[in-house]
């Protein structure tokens, strides 16, 4: 398959101005900002430094920095213990370690994260929003599998971008008669009020989103605290963000379908029309659920279907991998472009 450049992708966007172009972001988007913070190696080192005996032994024995692989090993081990009637104390210990690993991973993302939005240099923020705007301006959507705040920060900081994550407020003391603005009582930011115009979707959840059992609430800034500080306070209080950390694609999809927000985001990807461009997303062995969603969109009746996909790759090995799995995609056209030709963060 021909290796194209991002200029080729832009030329296609220009040629097909009648078609929405959506963007799918993976961990490479965050690593392009700072690989020392957002790489699996950095997260692995953070967890190892917690000095937890069981976690350290697990990471040492499995010998990989990929947390999806580690969690899959633990799930398989638990299944084997159950299948062979193994020791229940051991099973509980492994279950506790798995739960601890997921919480440690979340804490690692939080602790390694830049403190607040203004830690992102202005030139990087402007460059990134210019990249994102190319897709939003076509009427396309942004889909992300990242947990961190980078995408959220860039979109909020550059308010000129027309974006919506589906959240809004409800007037809690609404009555038939007029209520002066100073007496109006508004709810927290709740997902769902504006989902009819939502065009930003966090497919695996993200740090600002919490499920309180009744509604999905989005944490926000106030005049006293930065966003990450407020998220940290929630986590220390025993609350955890919506955060998909399961192993393989089937397990991730099971997690997704048990949460109303994640289900809506996944179904929105499954209904995408036009074209899809990926950046920093590797389509690895644990991403089958994403390929399934893309194929559901591709199988719809024309003209309301997904016609083509442009997959960004960083290396010759990445390109070979996509070529090997290209027949998994049901799009009419599958393109590969060099992700290094995109100046996402200037």
Coordinates of C-alpha atoms in Angstrom, one line a residue:
X1 CA 0.0 0.0 0.0
X2 CA 1.2 3.5 -0.8
X3 CA 2.4 5.6 2.1
X4 CA 0.8 9.0 1.8
X5 CA 1.4 12.2 3.6
X6 CA -0.9 14.4 5.7
X7 CA -0.9 16.8 2.7
X8 CA -2.6 14.0 0.7
X9 CA -5.2 13.7 3.5
X10 CA -5.8 17.5 3.4
X11 CA -6.1 17.3 -0.4
X12 CA -8.8 14.6 -0.1
X13 CA -10.6 16.8 2.5
X14 CA -10.6 19.7 0.0
X15 CA -11.7 17.5 -2.9
X16 CA -14.6 16.0 -0.9
X17 CA -15.8 19.2 0.7
X18 CA -19.4 17.8 0.7
X19 CA -18.3 14.9 3.1
X20 CA -17.6 15.0 6.8
X21 CA -14.1 13.9 7.9
X22 CA -14.0 12.6 11.4
X23 CA -10.9 12.2 13.6
X24 CA -10.0 9.3 15.8
X25 CA -7.2 10.0 18.4
X26 CA -5.2 7.3 20.2
X27 CA -2.4 7.5 22.8
X28 CA 0.0 8.7 20.1
X29 CA -1.8 12.1 20.3
X30 CA -0.8 12.6 23.9
X31 CA 2.7 11.0 23.4
X32 CA 3.3 13.5 20.6
X33 CA 2.8 16.2 23.2
X34 CA 5.2 14.6 25.7
X35 CA 6.2 11.0 25.5
X36 CA 7.9 11.2 28.9
X37 CA 4.5 11.7 30.6
X38 CA 2.1 9.8 28.5
X39 CA 4.0 6.7 27.4
X40 CA 3.4 3.2 28.8
X41 CA 7.0 3.3 30.1
X42 CA 6.3 6.3 32.2
X43 CA 3.1 4.8 33.6
X44 CA 4.9 1.5 34.3
X45 CA 7.7 3.2 36.1
X46 CA 5.2 5.1 38.2
X47 CA 3.3 1.9 39.3
X48 CA 6.6 0.1 40.0
X49 CA 7.7 3.0 42.3
X50 CA 4.6 2.5 44.5
X51 CA 6.5 -0.4 46.1
X52 CA 3.5 -2.6 46.2
X53 CA 4.7 -6.2 46.6
X54 CA 2.1 -7.9 44.5
X55 CA 2.0 -5.3 41.7
X56 CA 5.8 -5.3 41.5
X57 CA 5.9 -9.1 41.2
X58 CA 3.2 -9.1 38.5
X59 CA 5.0 -6.5 36.4
X60 CA 8.3 -8.2 36.9
X61 CA 7.0 -11.7 35.8
X62 CA 4.8 -10.6 32.9
X63 CA 7.6 -8.4 31.6
X64 CA 5.8 -5.8 29.5
X65 CA 4.9 -2.1 29.9
X66 CA 1.6 -2.6 28.1
X67 CA -1.1 -2.5 30.7
X68 CA -3.7 -4.0 28.4
X69 CA -1.5 -7.1 28.1
X70 CA -1.0 -7.2 31.9
X71 CA -4.7 -7.0 32.6
X72 CA -5.4 -9.7 30.0
X73 CA -2.9 -12.0 31.8
X74 CA -4.6 -11.4 35.1
X75 CA -8.0 -12.1 33.7
X76 CA -6.8 -15.3 32.1
X77 CA -5.2 -16.4 35.3
X78 CA -8.4 -15.8 37.3
X79 CA -10.4 -17.8 34.7
X80 CA -7.9 -20.7 35.1
X81 CA -8.1 -20.6 38.9
X82 CA -11.9 -20.8 38.6
X83 CA -11.9 -23.5 35.9
X84 CA -9.6 -25.8 37.9
X85 CA -11.2 -25.1 41.3
X86 CA -8.1 -23.4 42.5
X87 CA -7.4 -21.8 45.9
X88 CA -10.0 -19.1 46.6
X89 CA -7.5 -17.1 48.7
X90 CA -5.2 -16.9 45.8
X91 CA -8.1 -15.9 43.5
X92 CA -9.1 -13.0 45.9
X93 CA -5.5 -11.9 46.0
X94 CA -5.2 -11.8 42.2
X95 CA -8.6 -9.9 42.0
X96 CA -7.3 -7.4 44.6
X97 CA -4.1 -6.9 42.6
X98 CA -6.0 -6.4 39.4
X99 CA -8.3 -3.8 41.0
X100 CA -5.2 -2.2 42.6
X101 CA -3.4 -2.1 39.2
X102 CA -6.4 -0.3 37.6
X103 CA -6.5 2.3 40.4
X104 CA -2.7 2.7 40.2
X105 CA -2.9 3.3 36.4
X106 CA -5.5 6.0 36.9
X107 CA -3.4 7.6 39.7
X108 CA -0.4 7.5 37.4
X109 CA -2.2 9.4 34.6
X110 CA -3.4 11.9 37.2
X111 CA 0.0 12.4 38.9
X112 CA 2.1 12.6 35.8
X113 CA -0.3 15.0 34.1
X114 CA 0.5 18.7 33.6
X115 CA -0.9 20.6 36.5
X116 CA -3.3 22.9 34.6
X117 CA -4.2 24.1 31.1
X118 CA -1.7 26.9 31.1
X119 CA 1.1 24.5 31.5
X120 CA 0.5 23.7 27.8
X121 CA 2.5 26.4 25.9
X122 CA 0.3 28.8 23.9
X123 CA 2.0 27.9 20.6
X124 CA 1.3 24.2 21.1
X125 CA -2.3 24.9 22.0
X126 CA -2.8 27.0 18.9
X127 CA -1.1 24.4 16.6
X128 CA -3.3 21.6 18.1
X129 CA -6.5 23.5 17.7
X130 CA -5.7 24.3 14.1
X131 CA -5.3 20.6 13.5
X132 CA -8.6 19.8 15.2
X133 CA -10.4 22.5 13.4
X134 CA -9.7 20.9 10.0
X135 CA -12.1 18.1 11.0
X136 CA -14.7 20.0 12.9
X137 CA -15.0 22.5 10.1
X138 CA -16.1 19.7 7.7
X139 CA -18.9 18.8 10.1
X140 CA -16.9 15.9 11.4
X141 CA -16.6 14.6 15.0
X142 CA -13.6 14.0 17.2
X143 CA -13.3 10.5 18.9
X144 CA -10.7 9.9 21.5
X145 CA -9.6 6.8 23.4
X146 CA -7.4 8.8 25.7
X147 CA -8.1 9.4 29.4
X148 CA -6.1 12.6 29.9
X149 CA -7.1 16.3 29.7
X150 CA -5.1 17.4 26.7
X151 CA -7.9 17.3 24.2
X152 CA -10.4 18.9 26.6
X153 CA -8.0 21.6 27.6
X154 CA -7.2 22.6 24.0
X155 CA -10.9 22.8 23.0
X156 CA -11.8 24.8 26.1
X157 CA -8.9 27.2 25.9
X158 CA -9.6 28.0 22.3
X159 CA -13.3 28.8 22.6
X160 CA -13.5 29.8 18.9
X161 CA -13.8 26.1 18.0
X162 CA -17.4 24.9 17.7
X163 CA -17.4 21.8 19.8
X164 CA -19.8 20.1 22.2
X165 CA -19.2 17.1 24.5
X166 CA -22.9 16.7 25.2
X167 CA -22.9 18.3 28.7
X168 CA -25.1 21.0 30.0
X169 CA -27.0 22.3 33.1
X170 CA -30.5 21.9 34.3
X171 CA -32.5 24.6 36.1
X172 CA -33.2 22.9 39.4
X173 CA -35.7 25.3 40.9
X174 CA -37.8 25.7 37.7
X175 CA -41.4 26.8 38.3
X176 CA -44.1 28.3 36.2
X177 CA -43.5 31.9 37.2
X178 CA -40.4 34.0 36.4
X179 CA -37.3 33.5 38.5
X180 CA -34.7 36.3 38.6
X181 CA -31.3 35.2 37.4
X182 CA -29.7 35.7 40.9
X183 CA -32.3 33.2 42.4
X184 CA -31.9 30.6 39.7
X185 CA -30.3 27.3 40.9
X186 CA -28.4 25.3 38.3
X187 CA -27.2 21.7 38.4
X188 CA -23.7 20.5 37.8
X189 CA -22.6 19.9 34.3
X190 CA -24.6 16.8 33.3
X191 CA -24.0 14.7 30.2
X192 CA -27.1 14.2 27.9
X193 CA -28.7 17.6 27.8
X194 CA -26.8 18.6 24.6
X195 CA -26.1 15.2 23.2
X196 CA -28.1 16.0 20.1
X197 CA -25.3 18.4 19.0
X198 CA -22.4 16.4 20.5
X199 CA -19.3 16.2 18.3
X200 CA -16.6 15.2 20.8
X201 CA -16.6 11.7 22.2
X202 CA -14.4 10.0 24.7
X203 CA -14.8 6.4 23.8
X204 CA -13.0 5.0 26.9
X205 CA -14.0 7.7 29.3
X206 CA -11.7 10.5 30.6
X207 CA -10.6 12.1 33.8
X208 CA -13.4 14.8 34.0
X209 CA -16.3 12.3 33.7
X210 CA -17.8 10.7 36.7
X211 CA -20.8 8.3 36.9
X212 CA -22.8 8.9 40.2
X213 CA -25.2 6.1 39.5
X214 CA -27.9 8.4 38.3
X215 CA -26.2 10.7 35.8
X216 CA -22.8 11.3 34.2
X217 CA -21.4 14.4 35.7
X218 CA -18.5 16.4 34.2
X219 CA -16.1 18.0 36.7
X220 CA -15.1 21.6 35.8
X221 CA -13.0 24.6 36.8
X222 CA -14.1 27.1 39.4
X223 CA -12.5 30.3 40.6
X224 CA -10.7 28.6 43.4
X225 CA -9.4 25.3 42.0
X226 CA -7.8 23.9 38.8
X227 CA -9.7 21.0 37.1
X228 CA -7.1 18.4 38.0
X229 CA -7.1 19.5 41.6
X230 CA -10.9 18.9 41.8
X231 CA -10.6 15.5 40.0
X232 CA -7.9 14.6 42.5
X233 CA -10.2 15.5 45.4
X234 CA -12.9 13.2 44.0
X235 CA -10.4 10.3 43.6
X236 CA -9.1 10.7 47.1
X237 CA -12.8 10.6 48.3
X238 CA -13.1 7.2 46.7
X239 CA -14.8 8.3 43.4
X240 CA -13.2 7.2 40.1
X241 CA -13.7 8.6 36.7
X242 CA -15.3 6.7 33.8
X243 CA -12.2 4.8 32.8
X244 CA -12.1 1.7 30.5
X245 CA -9.2 -0.4 31.5
X246 CA -10.3 -3.9 30.5
X247 CA -8.0 -6.2 28.6
X248 CA -9.2 -7.3 25.1
X249 CA -11.7 -5.7 22.8
X250 CA -14.6 -7.9 24.0
X251 CA -14.0 -7.0 27.6
X252 CA -13.7 -3.3 26.7
X253 CA -17.0 -3.5 24.8
X254 CA -18.7 -5.2 27.7
X255 CA -17.5 -2.3 30.0
X256 CA -18.7 0.2 27.4
X257 CA -22.2 -1.2 27.0
X258 CA -22.8 -1.1 30.8
X259 CA -22.4 2.7 30.9
X260 CA -24.9 5.1 29.2
X261 CA -22.3 7.7 28.2
X262 CA -19.8 5.2 26.8
X263 CA -22.5 3.4 24.9
X264 CA -23.7 6.6 23.3
X265 CA -20.1 7.5 22.3
X266 CA -19.5 4.0 20.8
X267 CA -22.8 4.0 18.9
X268 CA -21.9 7.5 17.5
X269 CA -18.7 6.1 16.1
X270 CA -20.7 3.2 14.6
X271 CA -22.9 5.8 12.8
X272 CA -20.1 7.9 11.4
X273 CA -20.6 8.9 7.8
X274 CA -18.1 10.1 5.2
X275 CA -14.4 9.5 6.1
X276 CA -12.4 8.8 9.2
X277 CA -8.8 9.9 9.8
X278 CA -6.8 8.3 12.7
X279 CA -3.8 9.8 14.5
X280 CA -1.8 8.0 17.1
X281 CA -4.1 4.9 17.1
X282 CA -2.4 1.6 16.4
X283 CA -5.3 -0.8 15.9
X284 CA -3.5 -3.4 18.1
X285 CA -4.9 -6.8 19.2
X286 CA -7.0 -5.1 21.9
X287 CA -8.8 -2.7 19.6
X288 CA -11.2 -5.1 17.9
X289 CA -14.2 -3.2 19.3
X290 CA -13.1 -0.1 17.5
X291 CA -12.7 -1.9 14.2
X292 CA -16.1 -3.4 14.7
X293 CA -17.6 0.1 15.2
X294 CA -15.9 1.3 12.0
X295 CA -17.2 -1.7 10.1
X296 CA -20.8 -1.1 11.3
X297 CA -20.5 2.4 10.0
X298 CA -19.0 1.1 6.7
X299 CA -21.9 -1.4 6.1
X300 CA -24.7 1.2 6.2
X301 CA -26.6 1.9 3.0
X302 CA -25.2 4.7 0.8
X303 CA -24.9 7.6 0.9
X304 CA -25.1 7.6 4.7
X305 CA -22.1 5.4 5.3
X306 CA -18.4 5.5 6.1
X307 CA -16.6 5.3 2.8
X308 CA -12.9 5.6 3.6
X309 CA -10.3 5.6 6.4
X310 CA -6.9 7.2 6.6
X311 CA -4.7 5.5 9.2
X312 CA -1.6 7.4 10.5
X313 CA 1.5 5.3 11.0
X314 CA 4.9 6.2 12.5
X315 CA 7.2 3.5 11.3
X316 CA 7.8 0.8 8.7
X317 CA 6.6 -1.7 11.3
X318 CA 3.4 0.2 11.9
X319 CA 2.8 0.3 8.1
X320 CA 3.4 -3.4 7.8
X321 CA 0.9 -4.1 10.6
X322 CA -1.9 -2.1 9.0
X323 CA -1.2 -3.8 5.7
X324 CA -1.6 -7.1 7.4
X325 CA -4.9 -6.2 8.9
X326 CA -6.3 -4.1 6.1
X327 CA -8.7 -6.7 5.0
X328 CA -10.4 -6.4 8.5
X329 CA -11.8 -3.0 7.5
X330 CA -15.0 -2.9 5.4
X331 CA -14.5 0.6 4.1
X332 CA -14.4 1.0 0.4
X333 CA -10.9 2.5 0.7
X334 CA -8.1 2.1 3.3
X335 CA -5.3 4.6 3.1
X336 CA -2.1 4.8 5.1
X337 CA -0.3 8.1 5.7
X338 CA 2.9 9.1 7.5
X339 CA 1.9 10.5 11.0
X340 CA 5.2 12.2 11.3
X341 CA 4.1 14.7 8.6
X342 CA 1.4 16.1 10.9
X343 CA 2.4 19.0 13.1
X344 CA -0.2 18.4 15.8
X345 CA 1.7 20.3 18.5
X346 CA 3.9 22.5 16.3

